[in-house]
Amino acid sequence: MTNDAGSAGLAIVGCGYVADSYRRCLRLHDGELRLVGVYDRDPKRLAAFAACWGDRTYASLDAALADPDVRIVVNLTTPESHADVTAAAIAAGKHVYSEKPLGMTVGEAENMRDQARAAGVRLAAAPCSMLGESAQTLWAAVRRGAVGRVALAYAELDDGMVHRANYRDWKSRSGRVWPARGEFETGCTFEHAGYAITLFAAMFGPVRRVTAFSALLIPDKRTDPPLPHPAPDFSVGCLEFDGGVVARITNSVVAPYDHRMRVVGEDGVLELREPWDYASPVRLRRASQSRLARLIERKFGSLGASRVTPARKTPFRGGRGEPTMDFMRGVAELAESIRTGRPCRLDEDFAVHVTEVTEMLQHPDRFDRPAVVRSSFAPIAPMDWAA
Ligand SMILES: NC(=O)c1ccc[n+]([C@@H]2O[C@H](COP(=O)([O-])OP(=O)(O)OC[C@H]3O[C@@H](n4cnc5c(N)ncnc54)[C@H](O)[C@@H]3O)[C@@H](O)[C@H]2O)c1
């Protein structure tokens, strides 16, 4: 059997916190994906991960990249390492699935896109939540006109005061403590805005202009030692899409936890409560409401809205301590697109676009106001089971 047939051989590079979530989801893709080996530049982390999962390890990145059985490199390193690891994998002729952000700047992301094109390999990036059942259900409802013409969309990506939570006790299955310092320095916008941008862009097309504001509201995140370069912990931006829809996206690790995504059309509002949960319900509230319905909404919030029938039942509901998202679905999407020769829904153009808009949200000072987005992408197909 060649590498092109059957399941795609994967190497995971970066065996930290999120790698355990990917590893847990691998079993959902039997016959599609096959893990060949794992590598981390931290030998202790590599050993702990491999011991937990029983995986084969590589002694170096070069050794992983030299393995002919590896078709796709799954880059789960820290964001500052994404570009180096991705570039090395591309140079070795491997397809790459990168955790987000594809790069720390749009320029870095564009370089990777160009390198991948020149090398004739595919490049795709997380997040893949827009391929999840809850996101596809929302999108399908928009397509069939459940709320009429869409005018406005809101996404809240507020994570609460994470620095006051007991995150030092948050451990992945193989024992990696949640990497708070990295998250505070990379910034909540770079970490999370992609969850909203990907779904909104898939539904509404490319973003054309961004008007954003960001700030560091709580510089002291009580880390020991203090953070040398804390990133903005709050951002808000308005995105103007090609088709005329406007979206407001808010990110913070300050305001109380709220991950709602809402799509407002002339005939009603669709709400997805938690895009990080593939089983999260989508609710519809019609615009034409009785006085009683408005009173119920005022008093009980979304209780008065009806549940949209899911595009399909998620085969993956998470569970006690289990991830609520199928992290491997994006890798499977890339693998299938390679196998069949079809476009990948999370391809490099899309990833560059998401990176550009994310950078505009986190660092508005680097761009004109409003910032004009230069990247674009071809229309994205919904998942076959939601079409
Ligand atoms: N932590 C989460 O809950 C979470 C969720 C979704 C996505 N992510 C994304 O996943 C990525 C990794 O995050 P994490 O939380 O797992 O971080 P982490 O710090 O726990 O793990 C990253 C691992 O990559 C390794 N690494 C860094 N540079 C490397 C290199 N050049 N070569 C080999 N190994 C290298 C580190 O040693 C570390 O073990 C980030 O892009 C993050 O945005 C994280």
PDB file of N, CA, C and O and ligand atoms in Angstrom, residues 13-18 39-42 45 76-79 81-82 85 99-100 176 178-179 183 191 195 327, ligand 1:
ATOM      1  N   VAL A  13       3.815  16.963  15.764  1.00  0.00           N
ATOM      2  CA  VAL A  13       4.974  17.697  16.257  1.00  0.00           C
ATOM      3  C   VAL A  13       4.459  18.706  17.278  1.00  0.00           C
ATOM      4  O   VAL A  13       3.626  19.562  16.942  1.00  0.00           O
ATOM      5  N   GLY A  14       4.947  18.605  18.508  1.00  0.00           N
ATOM      6  CA  GLY A  14       4.430  19.416  19.606  1.00  0.00           C
ATOM      7  C   GLY A  14       3.467  18.574  20.421  1.00  0.00           C
ATOM      8  O   GLY A  14       2.318  18.352  20.009  1.00  0.00           O
ATOM      9  N   CYS A  15       3.956  18.064  21.549  1.00  0.00           N
ATOM     10  CA  CYS A  15       3.148  17.128  22.356  1.00  0.00           C
ATOM     11  C   CYS A  15       2.690  17.782  23.654  1.00  0.00           C
ATOM     12  O   CYS A  15       2.843  17.220  24.745  1.00  0.00           O
ATOM     13  N   GLY A  16       2.147  18.991  23.547  1.00  0.00           N
ATOM     14  CA  GLY A  16       1.726  19.735  24.729  1.00  0.00           C
ATOM     15  C   GLY A  16       0.255  19.523  25.058  1.00  0.00           C
ATOM     16  O   GLY A  16      -0.326  18.466  24.766  1.00  0.00           O
ATOM     17  N   TYR A  17      -0.339  20.542  25.643  1.00  0.00           N
ATOM     18  CA  TYR A  17      -1.698  20.452  26.183  1.00  0.00           C
ATOM     19  C   TYR A  17      -2.711  20.019  25.122  1.00  0.00           C
ATOM     20  O   TYR A  17      -3.489  19.086  25.317  1.00  0.00           O
ATOM     21  N   VAL A  18      -2.674  20.711  23.973  1.00  0.00           N
ATOM     22  CA  VAL A  18      -3.722  20.421  22.978  1.00  0.00           C
ATOM     23  C   VAL A  18      -3.466  19.094  22.268  1.00  0.00           C
ATOM     24  O   VAL A  18      -4.398  18.477  21.746  1.00  0.00           O
ATOM     25  N   TYR A  39       6.725  13.882  18.022  1.00  0.00           N
ATOM     26  CA  TYR A  39       7.986  14.538  18.380  1.00  0.00           C
ATOM     27  C   TYR A  39       7.693  15.819  19.155  1.00  0.00           C
ATOM     28  O   TYR A  39       6.741  16.541  18.848  1.00  0.00           O
ATOM     29  N   ASP A  40       8.536  16.086  20.158  1.00  0.00           N
ATOM     30  CA  ASP A  40       8.513  17.363  20.874  1.00  0.00           C
ATOM     31  C   ASP A  40       9.970  17.710  21.186  1.00  0.00           C
ATOM     32  O   ASP A  40      10.767  16.817  21.478  1.00  0.00           O
ATOM     33  N   ARG A  41      10.274  19.002  21.109  1.00  0.00           N
ATOM     34  CA  ARG A  41      11.671  19.378  21.360  1.00  0.00           C
ATOM     35  C   ARG A  41      12.019  19.260  22.847  1.00  0.00           C
ATOM     36  O   ARG A  41      13.189  19.273  23.214  1.00  0.00           O
ATOM     37  N   ASP A  42      10.993  19.144  23.689  1.00  0.00           N
ATOM     38  CA  ASP A  42      11.217  18.942  25.121  1.00  0.00           C
ATOM     39  C   ASP A  42      11.198  17.424  25.386  1.00  0.00           C
ATOM     40  O   ASP A  42      10.130  16.796  25.344  1.00  0.00           O
ATOM     41  N   ARG A  45       8.633  16.099  27.960  1.00  0.00           N
ATOM     42  CA  ARG A  45       7.245  16.167  27.458  1.00  0.00           C
ATOM     43  C   ARG A  45       6.987  15.060  26.444  1.00  0.00           C
ATOM     44  O   ARG A  45       5.956  14.384  26.467  1.00  0.00           O
ATOM     45  N   LEU A  76       1.461  21.080  16.220  1.00  0.00           N
ATOM     46  CA  LEU A  76       0.777  21.487  17.460  1.00  0.00           C
ATOM     47  C   LEU A  76       1.760  22.180  18.400  1.00  0.00           C
ATOM     48  O   LEU A  76       1.634  22.108  19.623  1.00  0.00           O
ATOM     49  N   THR A  77       2.751  22.841  17.821  1.00  0.00           N
ATOM     50  CA  THR A  77       3.732  23.560  18.642  1.00  0.00           C
ATOM     51  C   THR A  77       3.133  24.888  19.110  1.00  0.00           C
ATOM     52  O   THR A  77       2.015  25.264  18.731  1.00  0.00           O
ATOM     53  N   THR A  78       3.904  25.610  19.898  1.00  0.00           N
ATOM     54  CA  THR A  78       3.472  26.935  20.360  1.00  0.00           C
ATOM     55  C   THR A  78       3.421  27.887  19.164  1.00  0.00           C
ATOM     56  O   THR A  78       4.173  27.721  18.200  1.00  0.00           O
ATOM     57  N   PRO A  79       2.564  28.914  19.217  1.00  0.00           N
ATOM     58  CA  PRO A  79       2.376  29.771  18.045  1.00  0.00           C
ATOM     59  C   PRO A  79       3.677  30.348  17.469  1.00  0.00           C
ATOM     60  O   PRO A  79       3.822  30.424  16.247  1.00  0.00           O
ATOM     61  N   SER A  81       6.445  28.968  17.228  1.00  0.00           N
ATOM     62  CA  SER A  81       7.174  27.918  16.494  1.00  0.00           C
ATOM     63  C   SER A  81       6.453  27.470  15.231  1.00  0.00           C
ATOM     64  O   SER A  81       7.011  26.704  14.446  1.00  0.00           O
ATOM     65  N   HIS A  82       5.203  27.912  15.063  1.00  0.00           N
ATOM     66  CA  HIS A  82       4.418  27.396  13.933  1.00  0.00           C
ATOM     67  C   HIS A  82       5.147  27.574  12.607  1.00  0.00           C
ATOM     68  O   HIS A  82       5.240  26.650  11.796  1.00  0.00           O
ATOM     69  N   VAL A  85       8.378  25.245  12.079  1.00  0.00           N
ATOM     70  CA  VAL A  85       8.051  23.814  11.931  1.00  0.00           C
ATOM     71  C   VAL A  85       7.307  23.588  10.615  1.00  0.00           C
ATOM     72  O   VAL A  85       7.589  22.652   9.865  1.00  0.00           O
ATOM     73  N   GLU A  99      -1.927  24.066  13.911  1.00  0.00           N
ATOM     74  CA  GLU A  99      -2.824  24.709  14.873  1.00  0.00           C
ATOM     75  C   GLU A  99      -2.835  26.201  14.557  1.00  0.00           C
ATOM     76  O   GLU A  99      -1.959  26.729  13.873  1.00  0.00           O
ATOM     77  N   LYS A 100      -3.833  26.901  15.037  1.00  0.00           N
ATOM     78  CA  LYS A 100      -3.901  28.338  14.787  1.00  0.00           C
ATOM     79  C   LYS A 100      -3.003  29.071  15.786  1.00  0.00           C
ATOM     80  O   LYS A 100      -2.761  28.528  16.870  1.00  0.00           O
ATOM     81  N   ARG A 176       0.377  17.613  30.984  1.00  0.00           N
ATOM     82  CA  ARG A 176       0.844  18.967  30.670  1.00  0.00           C
ATOM     83  C   ARG A 176      -0.079  19.976  31.362  1.00  0.00           C
ATOM     84  O   ARG A 176      -1.311  19.939  31.166  1.00  0.00           O
ATOM     85  N   TRP A 178      -1.861  23.438  31.807  1.00  0.00           N
ATOM     86  CA  TRP A 178      -2.337  24.411  30.812  1.00  0.00           C
ATOM     87  C   TRP A 178      -1.331  25.555  30.685  1.00  0.00           C
ATOM     88  O   TRP A 178      -0.943  26.170  31.704  1.00  0.00           O
ATOM     89  N   PRO A 179      -0.877  25.836  29.466  1.00  0.00           N
ATOM     90  CA  PRO A 179       0.236  26.795  29.275  1.00  0.00           C
ATOM     91  C   PRO A 179      -0.217  28.250  29.342  1.00  0.00           C
ATOM     92  O   PRO A 179      -0.265  28.946  28.331  1.00  0.00           O
ATOM     93  N   GLU A 183      -0.506  31.589  26.594  1.00  0.00           N
ATOM     94  CA  GLU A 183      -1.817  32.116  26.202  1.00  0.00           C
ATOM     95  C   GLU A 183      -1.895  33.622  26.494  1.00  0.00           C
ATOM     96  O   GLU A 183      -2.427  34.388  25.705  1.00  0.00           O
ATOM     97  N   GLU A 191      -5.561  33.625  20.006  1.00  0.00           N
ATOM     98  CA  GLU A 191      -5.948  32.265  20.406  1.00  0.00           C
ATOM     99  C   GLU A 191      -7.374  31.917  19.988  1.00  0.00           C
ATOM    100  O   GLU A 191      -7.657  30.774  19.660  1.00  0.00           O
ATOM    101  N   TYR A 195     -12.140  31.110  15.871  1.00  0.00           N
ATOM    102  CA  TYR A 195     -13.346  30.284  15.999  1.00  0.00           C
ATOM    103  C   TYR A 195     -14.557  31.007  15.401  1.00  0.00           C
ATOM    104  O   TYR A 195     -15.428  30.380  14.801  1.00  0.00           O
ATOM    105  N   PHE A 327     -11.092  17.513  17.547  1.00  0.00           N
ATOM    106  CA  PHE A 327      -9.930  18.271  17.074  1.00  0.00           C
ATOM    107  C   PHE A 327      -9.340  17.689  15.789  1.00  0.00           C
ATOM    108  O   PHE A 327      -8.698  18.384  15.026  1.00  0.00           O
TER     109      PHE A 327
HETATM  110  N1  LIG B   1      -4.298  24.852  25.183  1.00  0.00           N
HETATM  111  C1  LIG B   1      -5.442  24.734  24.563  1.00  0.00           C
HETATM  112  O1  LIG B   1      -6.493  24.507  25.187  1.00  0.00           O
HETATM  113  C2  LIG B   1      -5.509  24.873  23.070  1.00  0.00           C
HETATM  114  C3  LIG B   1      -6.749  24.642  22.449  1.00  0.00           C
HETATM  115  C4  LIG B   1      -6.832  24.743  21.077  1.00  0.00           C
HETATM  116  C5  LIG B   1      -5.716  25.087  20.347  1.00  0.00           C
HETATM  117  N2  LIG B   1      -4.515  25.342  20.965  1.00  0.00           N
HETATM  118  C6  LIG B   1      -3.363  25.695  20.111  1.00  0.00           C
HETATM  119  O2  LIG B   1      -2.489  24.585  20.096  1.00  0.00           O
HETATM  120  C7  LIG B   1      -1.154  25.023  19.961  1.00  0.00           C
HETATM  121  C8  LIG B   1      -0.338  24.415  21.077  1.00  0.00           C
HETATM  122  O3  LIG B   1      -0.895  24.851  22.298  1.00  0.00           O
HETATM  123  P1  LIG B   1      -0.683  24.044  23.636  1.00  0.00           P
HETATM  124  O4  LIG B   1      -1.673  24.610  24.575  1.00  0.00           O
HETATM  125  O5  LIG B   1      -0.677  22.603  23.371  1.00  0.00           O
HETATM  126  O6  LIG B   1       0.775  24.527  24.042  1.00  0.00           O
HETATM  127  P2  LIG B   1       1.863  23.730  24.896  1.00  0.00           P
HETATM  128  O7  LIG B   1       2.882  24.740  25.289  1.00  0.00           O
HETATM  129  O8  LIG B   1       1.215  22.942  25.964  1.00  0.00           O
HETATM  130  O9  LIG B   1       2.476  22.705  23.848  1.00  0.00           O
HETATM  131  C9  LIG B   1       3.298  23.071  22.790  1.00  0.00           C
HETATM  132  C10 LIG B   1       4.399  22.037  22.688  1.00  0.00           C
HETATM  133  O10 LIG B   1       5.145  22.316  21.517  1.00  0.00           O
HETATM  134  C11 LIG B   1       6.506  22.073  21.810  1.00  0.00           C
HETATM  135  N3  LIG B   1       7.309  22.847  20.855  1.00  0.00           N
HETATM  136  C12 LIG B   1       7.420  24.194  20.755  1.00  0.00           C
HETATM  137  N4  LIG B   1       8.228  24.512  19.738  1.00  0.00           N
HETATM  138  C13 LIG B   1       8.621  23.347  19.180  1.00  0.00           C
HETATM  139  C14 LIG B   1       9.448  23.039  18.080  1.00  0.00           C
HETATM  140  N5  LIG B   1      10.046  24.004  17.359  1.00  0.00           N
HETATM  141  N6  LIG B   1       9.658  21.740  17.781  1.00  0.00           N
HETATM  142  C15 LIG B   1       9.071  20.745  18.521  1.00  0.00           C
HETATM  143  N7  LIG B   1       8.262  20.990  19.572  1.00  0.00           N
HETATM  144  C16 LIG B   1       8.034  22.283  19.898  1.00  0.00           C
HETATM  145  C17 LIG B   1       6.695  22.500  23.250  1.00  0.00           C
HETATM  146  O11 LIG B   1       7.817  21.891  23.830  1.00  0.00           O
HETATM  147  C18 LIG B   1       5.371  22.081  23.861  1.00  0.00           C
HETATM  148  O12 LIG B   1       5.453  20.790  24.453  1.00  0.00           O
HETATM  149  C19 LIG B   1      -1.205  26.541  19.970  1.00  0.00           C
HETATM  150  O13 LIG B   1      -1.152  26.999  18.648  1.00  0.00           O
HETATM  151  C20 LIG B   1      -2.549  26.867  20.587  1.00  0.00           C
HETATM  152  O14 LIG B   1      -3.079  28.064  20.069  1.00  0.00           O
HETATM  153  C21 LIG B   1      -4.400  25.219  22.309  1.00  0.00           C
END
